[in-house]
Amino acid sequence: MIKTMILHQRYLVFVATGLISIAALAGAILYSPWLFLLVAVSGALFLLGLHDLHQHRHSILRNYPIVGHLRFVLESFRPEIRQYLIESDNDQVPFSREHRGLVYQRAKGVEDKRPFGTIENVYGSGYAWLTHSATPVSIADTDFRVRIGGPACRQPYNASLFNISAMSFGSLSANAILALNNGARKGGFAHDTGEGSISRYHRQGGGDLIYQVASGYFGCRNDDGSFSAEKFAELSADPQIKMIEIKLSQGAKPGHGGMLPASKISPEISEARGIPMGVDCISPAAHGTFSTPVGLMRFVGQLRELSGGKPVGFKLCIGHRREFMSMVKAMLKTGIVPDFIVVDGAEGGTGAAPVEFANRVGMPMLEGLTFVHNTLRGAGIRDQVRIGAAGKIVSAFDIARTLALGADWCNAARGFMFAIGCIQAQSCHTNCCPVGIATQDPVRQRAIDVGDKSDRVTRFHRNTMKALGEIAGAAGLSHPSDFMPYHFMFRQKDNEFLDGNEAYPYLPEGFLLADEEIPELADWYSRWDRANAESFAPPEIPHGPFQRRKAA
């Protein structure tokens, strides 16, 4: 008997609610009608338990009626439990408390210093540090700029070294877009629209825009979803748009398309994207306007002409390295060179993505940036193309290291989300963002005070640029663009570290086109030989061990 009770004790709460219901009902009839309240509560729980026992979706509820729901309740706020009670200051899930705290402090304009030394494991693998100078420099003007626009560009743009990365209206709320764009206007830096085109809230903010043209061609599409040159020309003439960015892929989910269900398409989203209400909105994985490297370059040239000569470039997360080399070969063949390339790292991305894509698809930013930078150097056109980079960039050190490895400027998405109040609840895809940023719920987004949050965006940018100026000065430099790999050290193992020139070297200008090959770069030549300006397809499918090319 006792053994049987122990084996079935998981049903104890269910049985107890039934007994309490019966007893309370008798008491309510015989003694006090107030006991009907207890009847209602215990009866509802008992009925829930009956449902649990007979449903077929959750095994845990069939075995643990009523009590099993606690598991789902606790799971629903597991990120908050971990963030507030368990994680340490440097646990990266995906951003550490230290990094988030830094953004919050700089956005609020409060003290951002910390006492008692670093909490980093300075002797652990992966640690990196800046080498400072015995003759530091004081930099007064920290409004750091880079001029974007190659020889074919008629309207170059002087961009800040730190800008807001692509986040669409639709994924972010109206108030979030307003706060970000107002902050960008007041701070004098740019705001990437993301693939959702330009909403009324971008226009209302008045800040400089980078208009992203993705595979759905939102804002510049025909009714069948194809690209409309006429609509693009009309939209891109807006003086608020400073640059045009063709999105090939993004760090969150490279090579993956998407769908916005009809139920989520509001009149405002329909207006911004140029899509009908009541129909699922498809974002294809690939562009329909081009399918070859040469086609991509011709599209770059077409958009540059249609926009009146504004800077045009493309954004991608590096996948097959040969494919990017094919793009560079297409630049050489057509003579059409993009004004800029934005390298998105696989560690980046505000968009919700399948776990496999978020964790295992695409090249991390540092390696992708170095590869793009050196391929352009090898082709002899690095001076014609500016490079932007994005991927978990929130601090001045992040920016300095990225500039040193080949970038001309940096973008950040999640960093600026933190500036307007993101708490990393990781509920962006649920439409239940607790702070009103990643939601279309009009009640939830009221939590964002646009005036206050836009000031925080401006302060975060200004204070980060000030910090960037301080560490550039500590390295003995007069401008952050002077950072080079040798200004940084990278620990490879617990007892070994490399100079930046060893870990992420700048390869010689024009080496891919030179008659005499460098033996140490045989892999680069082999990949370059396999690249084709006319096609992204590989020249042959390898079926055995990769055969490395032997240098001449």
GROMACS .gro file of C-alpha atoms in nm, residues 70-287:
model
  218
   70LEU     CA    1   0.515   2.467  -1.308
   71ARG     CA    2   0.780   2.338  -1.544
   72PHE     CA    3   0.644   2.548  -1.830
   73VAL     CA    4   0.601   2.853  -1.608
   74LEU     CA    5   0.962   2.836  -1.490
   75GLU     CA    6   1.086   2.773  -1.844
   76SER     CA    7   0.901   3.081  -1.970
   77PHE     CA    8   1.119   3.316  -1.767
   78ARG     CA    9   1.437   3.108  -1.760
   79PRO     CA   10   1.639   3.385  -1.939
   80GLU     CA   11   1.540   3.634  -1.669
   81ILE     CA   12   1.628   3.391  -1.388
   82ARG     CA   13   1.967   3.330  -1.543
   83GLN     CA   14   2.033   3.696  -1.615
   84TYR     CA   15   1.938   3.831  -1.274
   85LEU     CA   16   2.032   3.550  -1.038
   86ILE     CA   17   2.286   3.315  -1.193
   87GLU     CA   18   2.510   3.465  -1.461
   88SER     CA   19   2.836   3.638  -1.371
   89ASP     CA   20   2.943   3.976  -1.508
   90ASN     CA   21   3.139   3.822  -1.794
   91ASP     CA   22   2.911   3.535  -1.897
   92GLN     CA   23   2.827   3.603  -2.261
   93VAL     CA   24   2.467   3.492  -2.324
   94PRO     CA   25   2.510   3.643  -2.578
   95PHE     CA   26   2.624   3.976  -2.426
   96SER     CA   27   2.784   3.985  -2.084
   97ARG     CA   28   2.644   4.189  -1.798
   98GLU     CA   29   2.964   4.394  -1.809
   99HIS     CA   30   2.906   4.494  -2.171
  100ARG     CA   31   2.538   4.566  -2.119
  101GLY     CA   32   2.618   4.771  -1.810
  102LEU     CA   33   2.875   4.971  -2.007
  103VAL     CA   34   2.614   5.065  -2.269
  104TYR     CA   35   2.353   5.152  -2.005
  105GLN     CA   36   2.599   5.378  -1.820
  106ARG     CA   37   2.720   5.559  -2.130
  107ALA     CA   38   2.366   5.599  -2.262
  108LYS     CA   39   2.252   5.749  -1.932
  109GLY     CA   40   2.561   5.965  -1.902
  110VAL     CA   41   2.659   5.824  -1.563
  111GLU     CA   42   2.994   5.699  -1.432
  112ASP     CA   43   3.124   5.416  -1.652
  113LYS     CA   44   3.444   5.339  -1.462
  114ARG     CA   45   3.495   5.026  -1.252
  115PRO     CA   46   3.726   4.972  -0.952
  116PHE     CA   47   3.953   4.690  -0.838
  117GLY     CA   48   4.092   4.579  -1.174
  118THR     CA   49   3.969   4.359  -1.455
  119ILE     CA   50   3.746   4.054  -1.421
  120GLU     CA   51   3.880   3.914  -1.749
  121ASN     CA   52   4.105   3.610  -1.749
  122VAL     CA   53   4.403   3.788  -1.902
  123TYR     CA   54   4.599   3.463  -1.930
  124GLY     CA   55   4.319   3.269  -2.099
  125SER     CA   56   4.298   3.174  -2.465
  126GLY     CA   57   4.119   3.437  -2.674
  127TYR     CA   58   4.216   3.737  -2.460
  128ALA     CA   59   4.328   4.041  -2.663
  129TRP     CA   60   4.481   4.369  -2.555
  130LEU     CA   61   4.591   4.705  -2.692
  131THR     CA   62   4.958   4.800  -2.687
  132HIS     CA   63   4.989   5.155  -2.554
  133SER     CA   64   5.259   5.413  -2.620
  134ALA     CA   65   5.503   5.583  -2.389
  135THR     CA   66   5.405   5.908  -2.564
  136PRO     CA   67   5.025   5.923  -2.553
  137VAL     CA   68   4.831   6.185  -2.748
  138SER     CA   69   4.534   6.397  -2.637
  139ILE     CA   70   4.253   6.407  -2.896
  140ALA     CA   71   4.009   6.695  -2.848
  141ASP     CA   72   3.771   6.640  -3.141
  142THR     CA   73   3.623   6.289  -3.128
  143ASP     CA   74   3.369   6.337  -3.409
  144PHE     CA   75   3.553   6.079  -3.617
  145ARG     CA   76   3.449   6.052  -3.981
  146VAL     CA   77   3.521   5.849  -4.294
  147ARG     CA   78   3.442   5.958  -4.649
  148ILE     CA   79   3.246   5.688  -4.838
  149GLY     CA   80   3.231   5.710  -5.215
  150GLY     CA   81   3.460   5.579  -5.488
  151PRO     CA   82   3.559   5.737  -5.820
  152ALA     CA   83   3.214   5.673  -5.974
  153CYS     CA   84   3.023   5.820  -5.679
  154ARG     CA   85   2.887   6.172  -5.726
  155GLN     CA   86   2.739   6.219  -5.377
  156PRO     CA   87   2.993   6.084  -5.125
  157TYR     CA   88   2.896   6.065  -4.761
  158ASN     CA   89   3.105   6.156  -4.458
  159ALA     CA   90   2.995   5.885  -4.218
  160SER     CA   91   3.066   5.849  -3.850
  161LEU     CA   92   3.296   5.564  -3.749
  162PHE     CA   93   3.005   5.420  -3.547
  163ASN     CA   94   2.652   5.383  -3.683
  164ILE     CA   95   2.325   5.197  -3.620
  165SER     CA   96   2.317   4.864  -3.799
  166ALA     CA   97   2.023   4.723  -3.995
  167MET     CA   98   1.700   4.670  -3.798
  168SER     CA   99   1.369   4.686  -3.981
  169PHE     CA  100   1.047   4.857  -3.881
  170GLY     CA  101   0.828   4.557  -3.814
  171SER     CA  102   1.092   4.373  -3.619
  172LEU     CA  103   1.129   4.688  -3.408
  173SER     CA  104   0.839   4.898  -3.287
  174ALA     CA  105   0.749   5.243  -3.412
  175ASN     CA  106   0.874   5.409  -3.093
  176ALA     CA  107   1.201   5.217  -3.109
  177ILE     CA  108   1.262   5.333  -3.467
  178LEU     CA  109   1.174   5.690  -3.369
  179ALA     CA  110   1.410   5.685  -3.072
  180LEU     CA  111   1.698   5.541  -3.274
  181ASN     CA  112   1.654   5.777  -3.567
  182ASN     CA  113   1.607   6.086  -3.353
  183GLY     CA  114   1.921   5.989  -3.163
  184ALA     CA  115   2.112   5.944  -3.490
  185ARG     CA  116   2.001   6.288  -3.610
  186LYS     CA  117   2.105   6.459  -3.289
  187GLY     CA  118   2.436   6.273  -3.280
  188GLY     CA  119   2.520   6.312  -3.649
  189PHE     CA  120   2.551   5.946  -3.743
  190ALA     CA  121   2.365   5.707  -3.974
  191HIS     CA  122   2.078   5.464  -3.923
  192ASP     CA  123   2.045   5.157  -4.149
  193THR     CA  124   1.680   5.091  -4.234
  194GLY     CA  125   1.710   4.712  -4.253
  195GLU     CA  126   1.526   4.527  -4.527
  196GLY     CA  127   1.181   4.657  -4.422
  197SER     CA  128   1.233   4.982  -4.619
  198ILE     CA  129   1.171   5.337  -4.496
  199SER     CA  130   0.877   5.387  -4.264
  200ARG     CA  131   0.702   5.707  -4.164
  201TYR     CA  132   0.895   5.684  -3.837
  202HIS     CA  133   1.232   5.694  -4.013
  203ARG     CA  134   1.116   6.005  -4.196
  204GLN     CA  135   0.974   6.162  -3.882
  205GLY     CA  136   1.306   6.115  -3.703
  206GLY     CA  137   1.495   6.300  -3.975
  207GLY     CA  138   1.827   6.119  -3.924
  208ASP     CA  139   2.063   6.011  -4.201
  209LEU     CA  140   1.953   5.680  -4.354
  210ILE     CA  141   2.125   5.389  -4.521
  211TYR     CA  142   1.853   5.236  -4.737
  212GLN     CA  143   1.886   4.859  -4.750
  213VAL     CA  144   1.768   4.682  -5.065
  214ALA     CA  145   1.717   4.313  -4.988
  215SER     CA  146   1.578   4.021  -5.184
  216GLY     CA  147   1.218   4.131  -5.121
  217TYR     CA  148   1.290   4.477  -5.274
  218PHE     CA  149   1.065   4.640  -5.016
  219GLY     CA  150   0.991   4.999  -5.102
  220CYS     CA  151   1.104   4.947  -5.462
  221ARG     CA  152   0.909   4.645  -5.585
  222ASN     CA  153   0.649   4.565  -5.845
  223ASP     CA  154   0.331   4.385  -5.749
  224ASP     CA  155   0.491   4.050  -5.831
  225GLY     CA  156   0.784   4.117  -5.596
  226SER     CA  157   1.037   4.200  -5.868
  227PHE     CA  158   1.262   4.507  -5.856
  228SER     CA  159   1.113   4.834  -5.979
  229ALA     CA  160   1.371   5.078  -6.112
  230GLU     CA  161   1.113   5.359  -6.121
  231LYS     CA  162   1.010   5.320  -5.757
  232PHE     CA  163   1.374   5.291  -5.649
  233ALA     CA  164   1.471   5.609  -5.834
  234GLU     CA  165   1.183   5.798  -5.675
  235LEU     CA  166   1.258   5.670  -5.323
  236SER     CA  167   1.636   5.706  -5.336
  237ALA     CA  168   1.611   6.071  -5.444
  238ASP     CA  169   1.512   6.156  -5.086
  239PRO     CA  170   1.798   6.364  -4.941
  240GLN     CA  171   1.757   6.183  -4.608
  241ILE     CA  172   1.896   5.869  -4.778
  242LYS     CA  173   2.275   5.894  -4.783
  243MET     CA  174   2.377   5.546  -4.900
  244ILE     CA  175   2.226   5.235  -5.063
  245GLU     CA  176   2.309   4.890  -4.925
  246ILE     CA  177   2.229   4.569  -5.115
  247LYS     CA  178   2.180   4.291  -4.862
  248LEU     CA  179   2.317   3.957  -4.981
  249SER     CA  180   2.312   3.793  -4.640
  250GLN     CA  181   2.308   3.877  -4.270
  251GLY     CA  182   2.494   3.738  -3.973
  252ALA     CA  183   2.184   3.617  -3.792
  253LYS     CA  184   2.079   3.376  -4.065
  254PRO     CA  185   2.304   3.385  -4.373
  255GLY     CA  186   2.154   3.212  -4.674
  256HIS     CA  187   1.806   3.206  -4.519
  257GLY     CA  188   1.493   3.385  -4.637
  258GLY     CA  189   1.191   3.468  -4.431
  259MET     CA  190   0.818   3.524  -4.418
  260LEU     CA  191   0.609   3.787  -4.245
  261PRO     CA  192   0.266   3.631  -4.186
  262ALA     CA  193  -0.034   3.824  -4.310
  263SER     CA  194  -0.162   3.851  -3.952
  264LYS     CA  195   0.140   4.065  -3.858
  265ILE     CA  196   0.120   4.305  -4.151
  266SER     CA  197  -0.018   4.633  -4.021
  267PRO     CA  198  -0.122   4.926  -4.243
  268GLU     CA  199   0.205   5.101  -4.152
  269ILE     CA  200   0.418   4.800  -4.248
  270SER     CA  201   0.218   4.765  -4.570
  271GLU     CA  202   0.283   5.132  -4.646
  272ALA     CA  203   0.658   5.113  -4.579
  273ARG     CA  204   0.724   4.789  -4.766
  274GLY     CA  205   0.482   4.842  -5.052
  275ILE     CA  206   0.306   4.512  -4.991
  276PRO     CA  207  -0.065   4.425  -4.976
  277MET     CA  208  -0.255   4.357  -4.658
  278GLY     CA  209  -0.390   4.010  -4.591
  279VAL     CA  210  -0.118   3.825  -4.784
  280ASP     CA  211   0.193   3.655  -4.642
  281CYS     CA  212   0.504   3.861  -4.724
  282ILE     CA  213   0.790   3.647  -4.857
  283SER     CA  214   1.157   3.744  -4.837
  284PRO     CA  215   1.337   3.504  -5.074
  285ALA     CA  216   1.675   3.363  -4.975
  286ALA     CA  217   1.829   3.490  -5.301
  287HIS     CA  218   1.788   3.800  -5.517
   0.00000   0.00000   0.00000
